[in-house]
CSV table of C-alpha atoms in Angstrom, one decimal:
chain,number,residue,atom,x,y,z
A,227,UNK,CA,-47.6,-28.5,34.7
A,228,UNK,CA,-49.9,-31.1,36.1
A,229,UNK,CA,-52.3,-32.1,34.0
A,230,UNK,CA,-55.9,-31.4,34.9
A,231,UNK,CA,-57.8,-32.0,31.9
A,232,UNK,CA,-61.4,-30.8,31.3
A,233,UNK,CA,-61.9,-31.6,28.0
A,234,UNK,CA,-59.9,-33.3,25.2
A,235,UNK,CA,-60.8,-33.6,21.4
A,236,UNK,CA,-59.0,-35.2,18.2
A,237,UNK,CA,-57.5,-32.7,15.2
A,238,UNK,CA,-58.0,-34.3,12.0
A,239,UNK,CA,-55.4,-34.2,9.5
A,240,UNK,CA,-55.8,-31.7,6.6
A,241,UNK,CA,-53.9,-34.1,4.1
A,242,UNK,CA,-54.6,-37.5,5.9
A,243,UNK,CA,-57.9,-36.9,7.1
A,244,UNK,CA,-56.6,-39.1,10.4
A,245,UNK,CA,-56.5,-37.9,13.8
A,246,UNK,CA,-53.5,-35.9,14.4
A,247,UNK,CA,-52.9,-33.7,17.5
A,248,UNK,CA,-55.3,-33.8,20.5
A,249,UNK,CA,-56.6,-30.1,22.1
A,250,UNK,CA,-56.8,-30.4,25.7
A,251,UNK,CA,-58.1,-28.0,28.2
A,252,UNK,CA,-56.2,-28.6,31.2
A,253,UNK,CA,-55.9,-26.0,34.3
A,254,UNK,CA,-58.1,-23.6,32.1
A,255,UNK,CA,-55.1,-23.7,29.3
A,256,UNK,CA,-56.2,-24.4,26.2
A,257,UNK,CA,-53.1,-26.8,24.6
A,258,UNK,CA,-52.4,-28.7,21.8
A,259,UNK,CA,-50.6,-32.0,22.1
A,260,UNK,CA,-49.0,-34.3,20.1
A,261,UNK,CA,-49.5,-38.0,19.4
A,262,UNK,CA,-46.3,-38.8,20.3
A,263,UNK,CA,-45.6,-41.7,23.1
A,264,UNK,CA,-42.6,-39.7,23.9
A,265,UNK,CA,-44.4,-36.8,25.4
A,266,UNK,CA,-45.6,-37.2,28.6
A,267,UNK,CA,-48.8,-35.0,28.2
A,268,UNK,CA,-50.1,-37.1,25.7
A,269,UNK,CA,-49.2,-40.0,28.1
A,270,UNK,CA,-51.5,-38.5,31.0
A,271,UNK,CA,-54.2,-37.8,28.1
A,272,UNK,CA,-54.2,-41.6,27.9
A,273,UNK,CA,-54.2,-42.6,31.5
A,274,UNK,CA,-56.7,-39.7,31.9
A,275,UNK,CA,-59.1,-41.6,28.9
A,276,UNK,CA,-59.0,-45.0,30.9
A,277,UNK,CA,-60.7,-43.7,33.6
A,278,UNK,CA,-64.1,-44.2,33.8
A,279,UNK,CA,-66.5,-41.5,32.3
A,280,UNK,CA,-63.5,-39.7,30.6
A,281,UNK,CA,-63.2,-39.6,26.8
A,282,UNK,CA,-61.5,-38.4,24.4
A,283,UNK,CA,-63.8,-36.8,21.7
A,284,UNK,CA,-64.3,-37.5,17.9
A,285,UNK,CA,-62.9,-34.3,16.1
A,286,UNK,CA,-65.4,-32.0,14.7
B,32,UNK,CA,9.8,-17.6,37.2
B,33,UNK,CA,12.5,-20.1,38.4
B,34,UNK,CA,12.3,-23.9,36.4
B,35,UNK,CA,11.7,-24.8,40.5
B,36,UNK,CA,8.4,-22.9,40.5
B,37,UNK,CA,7.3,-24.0,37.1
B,38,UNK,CA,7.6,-27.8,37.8
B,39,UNK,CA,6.1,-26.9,41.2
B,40,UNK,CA,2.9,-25.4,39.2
B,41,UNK,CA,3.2,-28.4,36.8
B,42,UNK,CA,2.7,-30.7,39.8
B,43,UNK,CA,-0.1,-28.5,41.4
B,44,UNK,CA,-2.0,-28.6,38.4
B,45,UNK,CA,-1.7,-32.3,37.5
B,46,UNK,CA,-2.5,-33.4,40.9
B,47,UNK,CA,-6.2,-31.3,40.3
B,48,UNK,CA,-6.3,-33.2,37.1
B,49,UNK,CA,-5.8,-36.4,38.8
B,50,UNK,CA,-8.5,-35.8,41.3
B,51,UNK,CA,-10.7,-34.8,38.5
B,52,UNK,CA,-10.2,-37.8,36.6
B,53,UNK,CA,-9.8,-40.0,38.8
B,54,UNK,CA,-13.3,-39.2,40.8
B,55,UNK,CA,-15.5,-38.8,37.3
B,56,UNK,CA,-13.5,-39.9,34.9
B,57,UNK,CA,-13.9,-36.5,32.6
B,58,UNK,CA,-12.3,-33.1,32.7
B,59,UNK,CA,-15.5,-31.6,30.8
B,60,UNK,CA,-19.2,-32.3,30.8
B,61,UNK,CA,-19.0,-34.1,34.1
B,62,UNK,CA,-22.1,-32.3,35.8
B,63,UNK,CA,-25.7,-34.9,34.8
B,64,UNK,CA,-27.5,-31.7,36.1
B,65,UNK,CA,-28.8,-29.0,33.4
B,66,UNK,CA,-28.8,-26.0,34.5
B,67,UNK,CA,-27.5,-26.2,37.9
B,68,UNK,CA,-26.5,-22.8,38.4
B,69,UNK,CA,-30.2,-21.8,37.7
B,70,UNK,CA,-29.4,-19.5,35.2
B,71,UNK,CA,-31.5,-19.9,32.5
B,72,UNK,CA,-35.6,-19.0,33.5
B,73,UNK,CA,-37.6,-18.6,30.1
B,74,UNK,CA,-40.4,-19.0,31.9
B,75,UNK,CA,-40.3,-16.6,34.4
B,76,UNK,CA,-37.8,-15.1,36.7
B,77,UNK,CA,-40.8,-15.6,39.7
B,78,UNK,CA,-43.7,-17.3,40.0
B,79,UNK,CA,-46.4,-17.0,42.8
B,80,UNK,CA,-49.2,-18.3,44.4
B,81,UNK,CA,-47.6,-22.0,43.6
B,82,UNK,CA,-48.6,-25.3,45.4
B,83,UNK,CA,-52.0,-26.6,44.2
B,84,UNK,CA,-50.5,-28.5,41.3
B,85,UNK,CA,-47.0,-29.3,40.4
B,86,UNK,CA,-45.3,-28.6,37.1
B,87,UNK,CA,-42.6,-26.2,35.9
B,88,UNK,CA,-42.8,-22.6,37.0
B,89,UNK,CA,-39.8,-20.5,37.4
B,90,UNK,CA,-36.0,-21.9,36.9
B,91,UNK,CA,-36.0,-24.1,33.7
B,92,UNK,CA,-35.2,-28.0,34.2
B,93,UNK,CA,-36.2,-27.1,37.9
B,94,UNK,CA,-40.1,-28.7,38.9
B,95,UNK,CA,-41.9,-28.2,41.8
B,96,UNK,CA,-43.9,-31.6,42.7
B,97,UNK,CA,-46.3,-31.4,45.0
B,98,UNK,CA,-49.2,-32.8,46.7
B,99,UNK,CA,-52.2,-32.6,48.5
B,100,UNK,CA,-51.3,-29.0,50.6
B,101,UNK,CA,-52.7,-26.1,51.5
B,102,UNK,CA,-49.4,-24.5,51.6
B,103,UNK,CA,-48.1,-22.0,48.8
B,104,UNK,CA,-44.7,-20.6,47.8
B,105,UNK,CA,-43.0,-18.0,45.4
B,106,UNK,CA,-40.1,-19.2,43.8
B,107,UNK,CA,-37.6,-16.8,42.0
B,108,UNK,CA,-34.5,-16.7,40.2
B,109,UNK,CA,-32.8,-14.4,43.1
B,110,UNK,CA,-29.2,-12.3,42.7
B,111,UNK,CA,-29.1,-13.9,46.6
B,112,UNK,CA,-26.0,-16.8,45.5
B,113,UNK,CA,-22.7,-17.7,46.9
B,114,UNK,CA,-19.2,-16.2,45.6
B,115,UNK,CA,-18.9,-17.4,42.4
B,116,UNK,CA,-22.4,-17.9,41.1
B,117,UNK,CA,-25.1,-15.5,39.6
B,118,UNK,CA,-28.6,-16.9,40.7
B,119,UNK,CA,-29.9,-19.3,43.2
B,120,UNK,CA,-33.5,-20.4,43.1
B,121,UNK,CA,-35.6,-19.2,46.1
B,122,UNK,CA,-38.7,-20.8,47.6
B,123,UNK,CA,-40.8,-18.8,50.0
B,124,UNK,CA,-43.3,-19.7,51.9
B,125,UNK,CA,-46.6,-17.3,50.9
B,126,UNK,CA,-49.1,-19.6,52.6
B,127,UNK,CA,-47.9,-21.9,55.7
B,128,UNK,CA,-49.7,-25.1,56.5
B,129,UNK,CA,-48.4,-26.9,59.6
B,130,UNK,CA,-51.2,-30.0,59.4
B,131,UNK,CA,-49.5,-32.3,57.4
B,132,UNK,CA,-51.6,-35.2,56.0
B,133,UNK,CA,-50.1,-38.4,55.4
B,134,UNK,CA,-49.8,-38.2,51.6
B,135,UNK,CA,-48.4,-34.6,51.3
B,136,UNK,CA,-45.4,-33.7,49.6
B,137,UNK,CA,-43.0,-31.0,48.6
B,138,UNK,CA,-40.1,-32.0,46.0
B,139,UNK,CA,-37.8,-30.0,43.7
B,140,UNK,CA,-37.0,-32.6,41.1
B,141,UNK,CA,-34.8,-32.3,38.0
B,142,UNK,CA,-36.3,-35.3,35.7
B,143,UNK,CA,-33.2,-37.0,33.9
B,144,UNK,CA,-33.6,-39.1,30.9
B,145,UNK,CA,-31.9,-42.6,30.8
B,146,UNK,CA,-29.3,-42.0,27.8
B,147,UNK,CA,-28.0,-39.2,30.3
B,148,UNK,CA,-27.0,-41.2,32.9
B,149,UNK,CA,-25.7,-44.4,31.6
B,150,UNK,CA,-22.3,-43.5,32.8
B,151,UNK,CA,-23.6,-44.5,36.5
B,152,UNK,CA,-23.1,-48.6,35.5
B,153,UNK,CA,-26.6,-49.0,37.8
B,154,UNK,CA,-27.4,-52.1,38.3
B,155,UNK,CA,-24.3,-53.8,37.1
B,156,UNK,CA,-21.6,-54.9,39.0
B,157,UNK,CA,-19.9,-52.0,38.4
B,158,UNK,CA,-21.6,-49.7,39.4
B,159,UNK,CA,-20.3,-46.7,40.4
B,160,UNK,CA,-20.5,-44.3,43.5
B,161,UNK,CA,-22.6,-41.3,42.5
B,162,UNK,CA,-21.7,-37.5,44.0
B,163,UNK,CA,-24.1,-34.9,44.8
B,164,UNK,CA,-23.2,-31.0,45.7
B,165,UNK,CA,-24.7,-28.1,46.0
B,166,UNK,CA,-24.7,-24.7,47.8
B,167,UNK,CA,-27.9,-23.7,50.3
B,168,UNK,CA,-29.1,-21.2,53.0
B,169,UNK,CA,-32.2,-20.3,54.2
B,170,UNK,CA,-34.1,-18.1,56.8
B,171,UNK,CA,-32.9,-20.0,59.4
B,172,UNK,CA,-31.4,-23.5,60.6
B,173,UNK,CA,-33.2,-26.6,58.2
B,174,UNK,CA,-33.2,-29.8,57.7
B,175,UNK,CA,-33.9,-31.7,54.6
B,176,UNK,CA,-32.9,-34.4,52.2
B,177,UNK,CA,-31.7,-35.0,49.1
B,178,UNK,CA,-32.6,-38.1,47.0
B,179,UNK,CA,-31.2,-40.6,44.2
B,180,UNK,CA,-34.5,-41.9,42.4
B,181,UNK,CA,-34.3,-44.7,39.7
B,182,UNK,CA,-38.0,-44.2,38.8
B,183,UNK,CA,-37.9,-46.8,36.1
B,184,UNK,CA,-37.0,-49.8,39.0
B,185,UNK,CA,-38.9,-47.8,42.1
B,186,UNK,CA,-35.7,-47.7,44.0
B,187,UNK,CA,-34.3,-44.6,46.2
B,188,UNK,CA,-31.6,-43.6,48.3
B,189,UNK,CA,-31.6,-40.5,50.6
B,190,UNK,CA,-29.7,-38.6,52.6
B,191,UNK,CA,-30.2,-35.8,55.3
B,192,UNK,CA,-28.9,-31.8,55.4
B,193,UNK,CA,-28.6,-29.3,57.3
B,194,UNK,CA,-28.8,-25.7,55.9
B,195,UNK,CA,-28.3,-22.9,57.8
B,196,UNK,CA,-28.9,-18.3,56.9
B,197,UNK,CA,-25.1,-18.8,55.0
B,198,UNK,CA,-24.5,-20.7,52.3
B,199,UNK,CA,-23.0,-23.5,52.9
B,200,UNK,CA,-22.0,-26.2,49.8
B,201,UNK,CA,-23.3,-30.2,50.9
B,202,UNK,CA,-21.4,-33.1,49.5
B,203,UNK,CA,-22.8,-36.4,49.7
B,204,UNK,CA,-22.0,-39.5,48.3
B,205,UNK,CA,-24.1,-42.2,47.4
B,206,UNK,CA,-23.2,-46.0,46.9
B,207,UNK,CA,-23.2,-47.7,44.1
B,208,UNK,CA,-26.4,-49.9,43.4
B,209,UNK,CA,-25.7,-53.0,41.7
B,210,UNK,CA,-29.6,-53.8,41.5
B,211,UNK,CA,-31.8,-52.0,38.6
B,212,UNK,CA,-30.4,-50.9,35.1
B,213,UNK,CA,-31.6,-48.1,33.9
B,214,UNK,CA,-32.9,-47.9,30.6
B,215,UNK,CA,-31.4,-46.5,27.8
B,216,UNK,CA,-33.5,-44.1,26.0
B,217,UNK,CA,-35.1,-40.7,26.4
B,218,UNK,CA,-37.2,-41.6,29.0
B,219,UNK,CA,-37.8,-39.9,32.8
B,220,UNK,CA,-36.0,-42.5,34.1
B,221,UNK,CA,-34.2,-40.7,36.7
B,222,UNK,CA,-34.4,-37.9,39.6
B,223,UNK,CA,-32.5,-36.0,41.3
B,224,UNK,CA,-35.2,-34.8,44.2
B,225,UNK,CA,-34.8,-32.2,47.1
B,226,UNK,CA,-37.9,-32.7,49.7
B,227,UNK,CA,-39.4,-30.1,51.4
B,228,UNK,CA,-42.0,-30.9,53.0
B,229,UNK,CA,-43.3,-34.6,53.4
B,230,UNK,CA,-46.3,-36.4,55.2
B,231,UNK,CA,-46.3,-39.6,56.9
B,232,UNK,CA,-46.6,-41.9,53.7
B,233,UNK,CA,-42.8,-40.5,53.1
B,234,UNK,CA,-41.6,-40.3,56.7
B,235,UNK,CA,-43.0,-42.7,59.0
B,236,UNK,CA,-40.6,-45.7,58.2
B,237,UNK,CA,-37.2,-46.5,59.6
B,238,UNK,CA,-34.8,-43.8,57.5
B,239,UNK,CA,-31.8,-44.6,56.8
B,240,UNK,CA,-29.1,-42.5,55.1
B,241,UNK,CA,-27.4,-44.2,52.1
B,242,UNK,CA,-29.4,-47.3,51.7
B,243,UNK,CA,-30.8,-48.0,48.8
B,244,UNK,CA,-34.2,-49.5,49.1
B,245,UNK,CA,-37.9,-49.5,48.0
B,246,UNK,CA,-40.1,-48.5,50.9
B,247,UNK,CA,-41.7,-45.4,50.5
B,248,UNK,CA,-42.5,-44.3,53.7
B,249,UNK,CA,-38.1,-44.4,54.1
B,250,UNK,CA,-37.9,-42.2,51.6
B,251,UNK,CA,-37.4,-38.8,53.9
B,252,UNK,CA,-35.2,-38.4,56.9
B,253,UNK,CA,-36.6,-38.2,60.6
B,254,UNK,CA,-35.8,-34.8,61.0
B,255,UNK,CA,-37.3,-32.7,58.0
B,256,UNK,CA,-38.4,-29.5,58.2
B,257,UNK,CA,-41.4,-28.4,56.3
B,258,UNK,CA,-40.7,-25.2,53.8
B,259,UNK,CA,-45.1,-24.7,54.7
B,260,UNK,CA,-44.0,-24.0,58.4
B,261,UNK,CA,-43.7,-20.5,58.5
B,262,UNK,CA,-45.0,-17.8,55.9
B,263,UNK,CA,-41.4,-16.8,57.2
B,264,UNK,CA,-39.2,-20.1,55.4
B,265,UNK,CA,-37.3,-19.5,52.4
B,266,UNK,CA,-34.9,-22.0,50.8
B,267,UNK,CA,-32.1,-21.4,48.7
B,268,UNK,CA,-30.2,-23.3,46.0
B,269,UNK,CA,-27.8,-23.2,43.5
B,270,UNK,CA,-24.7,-25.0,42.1
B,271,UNK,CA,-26.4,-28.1,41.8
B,272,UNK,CA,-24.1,-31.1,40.5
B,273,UNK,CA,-24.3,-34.6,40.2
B,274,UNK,CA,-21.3,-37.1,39.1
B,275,UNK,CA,-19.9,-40.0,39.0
B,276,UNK,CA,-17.4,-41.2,41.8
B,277,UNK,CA,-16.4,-40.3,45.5
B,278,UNK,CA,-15.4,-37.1,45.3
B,279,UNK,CA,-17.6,-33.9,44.5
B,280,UNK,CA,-15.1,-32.2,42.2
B,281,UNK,CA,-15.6,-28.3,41.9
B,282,UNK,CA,-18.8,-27.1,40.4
B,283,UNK,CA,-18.7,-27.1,36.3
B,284,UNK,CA,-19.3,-23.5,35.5
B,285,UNK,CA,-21.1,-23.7,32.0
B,286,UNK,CA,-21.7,-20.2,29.9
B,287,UNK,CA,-25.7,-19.1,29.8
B,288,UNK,CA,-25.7,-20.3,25.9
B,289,UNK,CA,-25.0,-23.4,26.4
B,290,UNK,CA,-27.4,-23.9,29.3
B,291,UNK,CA,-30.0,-22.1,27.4
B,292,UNK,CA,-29.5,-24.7,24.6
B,293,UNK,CA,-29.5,-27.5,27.0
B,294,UNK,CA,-32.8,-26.4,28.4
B,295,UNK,CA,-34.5,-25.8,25.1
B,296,UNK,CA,-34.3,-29.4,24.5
B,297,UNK,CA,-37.2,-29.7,27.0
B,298,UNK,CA,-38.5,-25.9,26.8
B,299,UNK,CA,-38.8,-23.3,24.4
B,300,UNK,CA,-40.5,-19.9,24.1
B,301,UNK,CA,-41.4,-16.9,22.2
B,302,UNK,CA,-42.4,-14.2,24.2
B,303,UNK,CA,-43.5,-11.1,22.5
B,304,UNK,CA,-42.6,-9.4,25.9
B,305,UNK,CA,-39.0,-9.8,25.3
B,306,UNK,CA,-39.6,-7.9,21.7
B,307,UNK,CA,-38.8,-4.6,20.2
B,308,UNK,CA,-42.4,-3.4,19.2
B,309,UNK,CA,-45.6,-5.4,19.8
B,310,UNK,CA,-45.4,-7.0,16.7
B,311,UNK,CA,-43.2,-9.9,17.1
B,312,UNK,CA,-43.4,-11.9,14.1
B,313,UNK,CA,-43.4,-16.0,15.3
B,314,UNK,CA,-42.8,-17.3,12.0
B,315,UNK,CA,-43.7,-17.1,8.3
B,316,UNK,CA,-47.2,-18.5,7.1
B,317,UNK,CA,-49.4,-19.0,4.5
B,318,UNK,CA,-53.4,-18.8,4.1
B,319,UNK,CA,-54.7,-22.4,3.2
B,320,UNK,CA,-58.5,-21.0,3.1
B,321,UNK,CA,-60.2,-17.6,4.1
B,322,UNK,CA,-60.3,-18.4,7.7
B,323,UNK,CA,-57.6,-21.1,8.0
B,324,UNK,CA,-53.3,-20.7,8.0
B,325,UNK,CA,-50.2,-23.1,8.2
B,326,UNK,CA,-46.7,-22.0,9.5
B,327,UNK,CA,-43.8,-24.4,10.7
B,328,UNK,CA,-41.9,-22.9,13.3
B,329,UNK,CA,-38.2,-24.8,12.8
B,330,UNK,CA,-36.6,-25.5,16.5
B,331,UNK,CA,-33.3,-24.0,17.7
B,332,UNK,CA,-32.3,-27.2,19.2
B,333,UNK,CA,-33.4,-30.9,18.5
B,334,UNK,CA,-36.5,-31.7,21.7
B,335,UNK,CA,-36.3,-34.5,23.5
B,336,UNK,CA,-40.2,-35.4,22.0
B,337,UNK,CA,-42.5,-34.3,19.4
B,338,UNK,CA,-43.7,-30.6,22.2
B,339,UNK,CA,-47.1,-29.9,23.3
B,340,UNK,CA,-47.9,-26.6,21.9
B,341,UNK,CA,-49.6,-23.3,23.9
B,342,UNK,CA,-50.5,-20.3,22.3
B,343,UNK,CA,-51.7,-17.6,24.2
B,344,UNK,CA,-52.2,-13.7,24.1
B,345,UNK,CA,-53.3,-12.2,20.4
B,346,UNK,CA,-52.1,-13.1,17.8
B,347,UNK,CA,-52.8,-12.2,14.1
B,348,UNK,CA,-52.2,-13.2,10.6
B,349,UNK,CA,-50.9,-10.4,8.8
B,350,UNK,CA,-50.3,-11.1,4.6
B,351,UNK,CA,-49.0,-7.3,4.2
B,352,UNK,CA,-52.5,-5.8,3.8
B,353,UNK,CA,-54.8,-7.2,6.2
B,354,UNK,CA,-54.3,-8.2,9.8
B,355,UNK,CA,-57.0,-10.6,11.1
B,356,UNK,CA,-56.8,-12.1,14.7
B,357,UNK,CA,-56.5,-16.2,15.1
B,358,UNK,CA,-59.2,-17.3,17.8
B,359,UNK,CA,-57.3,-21.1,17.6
B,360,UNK,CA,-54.2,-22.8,17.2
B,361,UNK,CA,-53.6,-26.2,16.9
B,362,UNK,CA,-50.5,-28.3,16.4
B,363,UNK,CA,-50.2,-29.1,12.6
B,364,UNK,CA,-51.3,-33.0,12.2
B,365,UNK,CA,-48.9,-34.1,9.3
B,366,UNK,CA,-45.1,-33.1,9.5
B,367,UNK,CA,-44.6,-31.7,13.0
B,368,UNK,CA,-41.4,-33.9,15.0
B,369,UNK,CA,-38.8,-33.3,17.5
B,370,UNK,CA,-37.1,-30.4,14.9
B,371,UNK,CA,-40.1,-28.7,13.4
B,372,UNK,CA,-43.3,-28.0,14.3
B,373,UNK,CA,-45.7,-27.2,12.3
B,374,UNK,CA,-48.9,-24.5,13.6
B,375,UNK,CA,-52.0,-24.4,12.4
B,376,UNK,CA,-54.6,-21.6,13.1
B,377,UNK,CA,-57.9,-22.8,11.8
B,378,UNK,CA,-60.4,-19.6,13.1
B,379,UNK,CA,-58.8,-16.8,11.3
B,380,UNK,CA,-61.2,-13.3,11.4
B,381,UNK,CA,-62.9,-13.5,7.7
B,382,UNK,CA,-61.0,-11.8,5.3
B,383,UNK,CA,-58.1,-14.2,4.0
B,384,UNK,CA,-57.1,-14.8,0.9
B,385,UNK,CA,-56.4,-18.4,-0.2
B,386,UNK,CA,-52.5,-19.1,-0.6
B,387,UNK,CA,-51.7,-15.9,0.0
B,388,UNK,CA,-48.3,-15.7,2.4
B,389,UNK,CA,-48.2,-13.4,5.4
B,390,UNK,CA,-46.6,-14.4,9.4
B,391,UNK,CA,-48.2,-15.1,12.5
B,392,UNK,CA,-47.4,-12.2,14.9
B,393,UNK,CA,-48.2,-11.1,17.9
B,394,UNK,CA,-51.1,-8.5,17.2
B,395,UNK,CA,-50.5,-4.9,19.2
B,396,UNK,CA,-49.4,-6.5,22.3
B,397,UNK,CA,-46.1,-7.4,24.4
B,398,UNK,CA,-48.3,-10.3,26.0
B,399,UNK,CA,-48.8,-12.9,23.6
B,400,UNK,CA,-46.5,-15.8,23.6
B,401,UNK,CA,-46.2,-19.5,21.7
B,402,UNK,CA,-44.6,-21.9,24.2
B,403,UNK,CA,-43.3,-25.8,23.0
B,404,UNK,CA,-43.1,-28.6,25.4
B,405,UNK,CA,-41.6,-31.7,25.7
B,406,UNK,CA,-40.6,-32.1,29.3
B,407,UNK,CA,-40.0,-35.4,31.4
């Protein structure tokens, strides 16, 4: 699927207490992605982020 | 059976053997293409309505990239296939639209990671000659074309054909390109791309078959068709394989398990359709708070990345005397890779008990389904 993201926020790690997975809302799916070069949706979650006015929040 | 016919046989069969060989250089495992036969569709076995974005519908491994158009499709696993072959995938045209801008596109793409095709020699200078086939039909006399892309060195070669309302199998053979290595990892490095339907950014240059080259506007030939031309266009294709050498040898028939294992590398699902019951149980779990679980879900095949993960539908955590809906899954942060992943559902319905084990299931419903990602 194409990404078309509405909103993306950091998961913080239970054990860590760093940011782990990212939740993105992308063509009004809710999904949860990895921080993990290898997979292309967190790639496009990156591009997405350099562009200006996106951002990817601070987890709760 | 005279000795005469048996060393006739003999020859008959090494002769195949020799074409075999000497064309790919392998009597097994010669086909780059997953899923060629479009068997496998975990997914869906049809998908409608598609065209505003591009992404992965219907036939696993199978994309449909588009751009910019106001046309639409269905596409479908169909029983519609030549002698010899199950499926084909089917595009229809749902929605036509016959004022192409210049940046439109239509392109089934299968995405191929670099370690898959090293076998090619690209960019060396021995490279070899790469062979495409592949059976198609449609409503009615086509034409399209069929593409080599090395997307990690923006270089393509094309080629036009023609399709007709019988199937018909199309071998073409591309030249070797001595300019562009491709790199050796796990990467969507390169594509195997059927357009459709392209604007002026795609067909407005000089085409030429068999070239390879860097000029976008070269890319398609000057006598597409568009599949948005007619709500009465369909497409079909099947037996899809690409190998090296000059000759396309006969297609590799593989068995639906090992497909389906080839294509869970980049796609996997549990869909509590496809259950006895309504309660299909995803995987075992345990209650880190009153409101908060952890499972780890361990994958049937190695993926080619660390998946995105989608939950959707309800689901519950169930510990054997309560059964309390999840509102929000998340992949676990520590511990999930390409092998395990590990699921998280942090808004459990009050009620948990700390530690306690139980399973995340699919709660009273056939429509809930956890789906794992990791396509190119």
């Amino acid at each position: 699927m194409t990404i078309n993201i509405t909103s993306a926020q950091y998961t913080v790690s239970d054990i860590t207490g760093e940011n782990g997975s990212i939740t993105v809302v992308s063509n009004g799916i809710t999904m949860s992605v990895p921080l993990d070069p290898d997979n292309t949706d967190y790639a496009a979650i990156l591009e997405w982020a350099e562009e200006d006015g996106n951002e990817i929040a601070a987890a709760d | 059976m005279s000795l005469a016919r048996d060393i006739a046989d003999l020859a008959a069969v090494t002769s195949k053997l020799d074409t075999v060989g000497a064309s790919s250089g392998a009597l097994s495992n010669r086909n780059v293409i997953i899923n060629g036969a479009m068997q496998v569709a975990q997914r869906s076995t049809s998908a409608s309505g598609i065209g505003a974005s591009g992404g992965f519908f219907a036939i696993d491994r199978w994309a449909y990239s588009t751009n910019n158009s106001a046309g639409r499709v269905t596409i479908s696993q169909d029983s519609d296939a030549p002698e010899g072959f199950g499926y084909s995938q089917k595009i229809a045209c749902t929605t036509a639209d016959t004022s192409i801008a210049a940046g439109e596109y239509v392109i089934l793409p299968q995405y191929i990671e670099g370690q898959n095709v090293q076998q090619f020699k690209k960019g060396t200078s021995s490279a070899e000659q790469i062979t495409v086939s592949f059976y198609v039909k449609g409503n009615a006399a086509a034409t399209y074309t069929v593409e080599l892309e090395d997307a990690g060195n923006g270089r393509y070669n094309s080629q036009e054909f023609s399709v007709t309302s019988s199937w018909t199998r199309v071998t073409k053979t591309f030249v070797a390109d001595t300019t562009g290595t491709i790199t050796n990892d796990n990467g969507n490095r390169f594509r195997l791309n059927f357009w459709l339907h392209a604007g002026s950014s795609y067909t407005g240059g000089d085409h030429t078959d068999n070239v390879w080259h860097t000029t976008a506007n070269k890319r398609v030939g000057d006598n597409a068709t568009s599949i948005y031309d007619s709500t009465s266009r369909t497409f079909f294709i099947t037996g899809v394989q690409l190998e090296v050498g000059d000759t396309a040898t006969d297609f590799e028939h593989r068995s639906f398990a090992d497909e389906l294992q080839r294509c869970q590398r980049y796609y996997y699902i549990m869909d509590s359709s496809t259950s006895n019951g309504s309660y299909l149980r995803y995987c075992n779990a345990f209650y880190k708070s009153a409101t908060a679980a952890e499972g780890v879900i361990h994958l049937p095949v190695e993926m080619r990345a660390t998946p995105t993960l989608t939950a959707s539908g309800t689901i519950a955590m169930y510990d054997g005397a309560n059964l309390l809906t999840i509102s929000t899954f998340v992949l676990g942060n520590d511990g999930s890779s390409n092998r395990i992943v590990v699921f998280d559902a942090n808004n459990i319905a009050s009620g948990g008990v700390q530690h306690r084990p139980g399973v995340f299931l699919s709660n009273a419903n056939t429509t809930s389904k956890v789906e794992l990602s990791s396509e190119l």
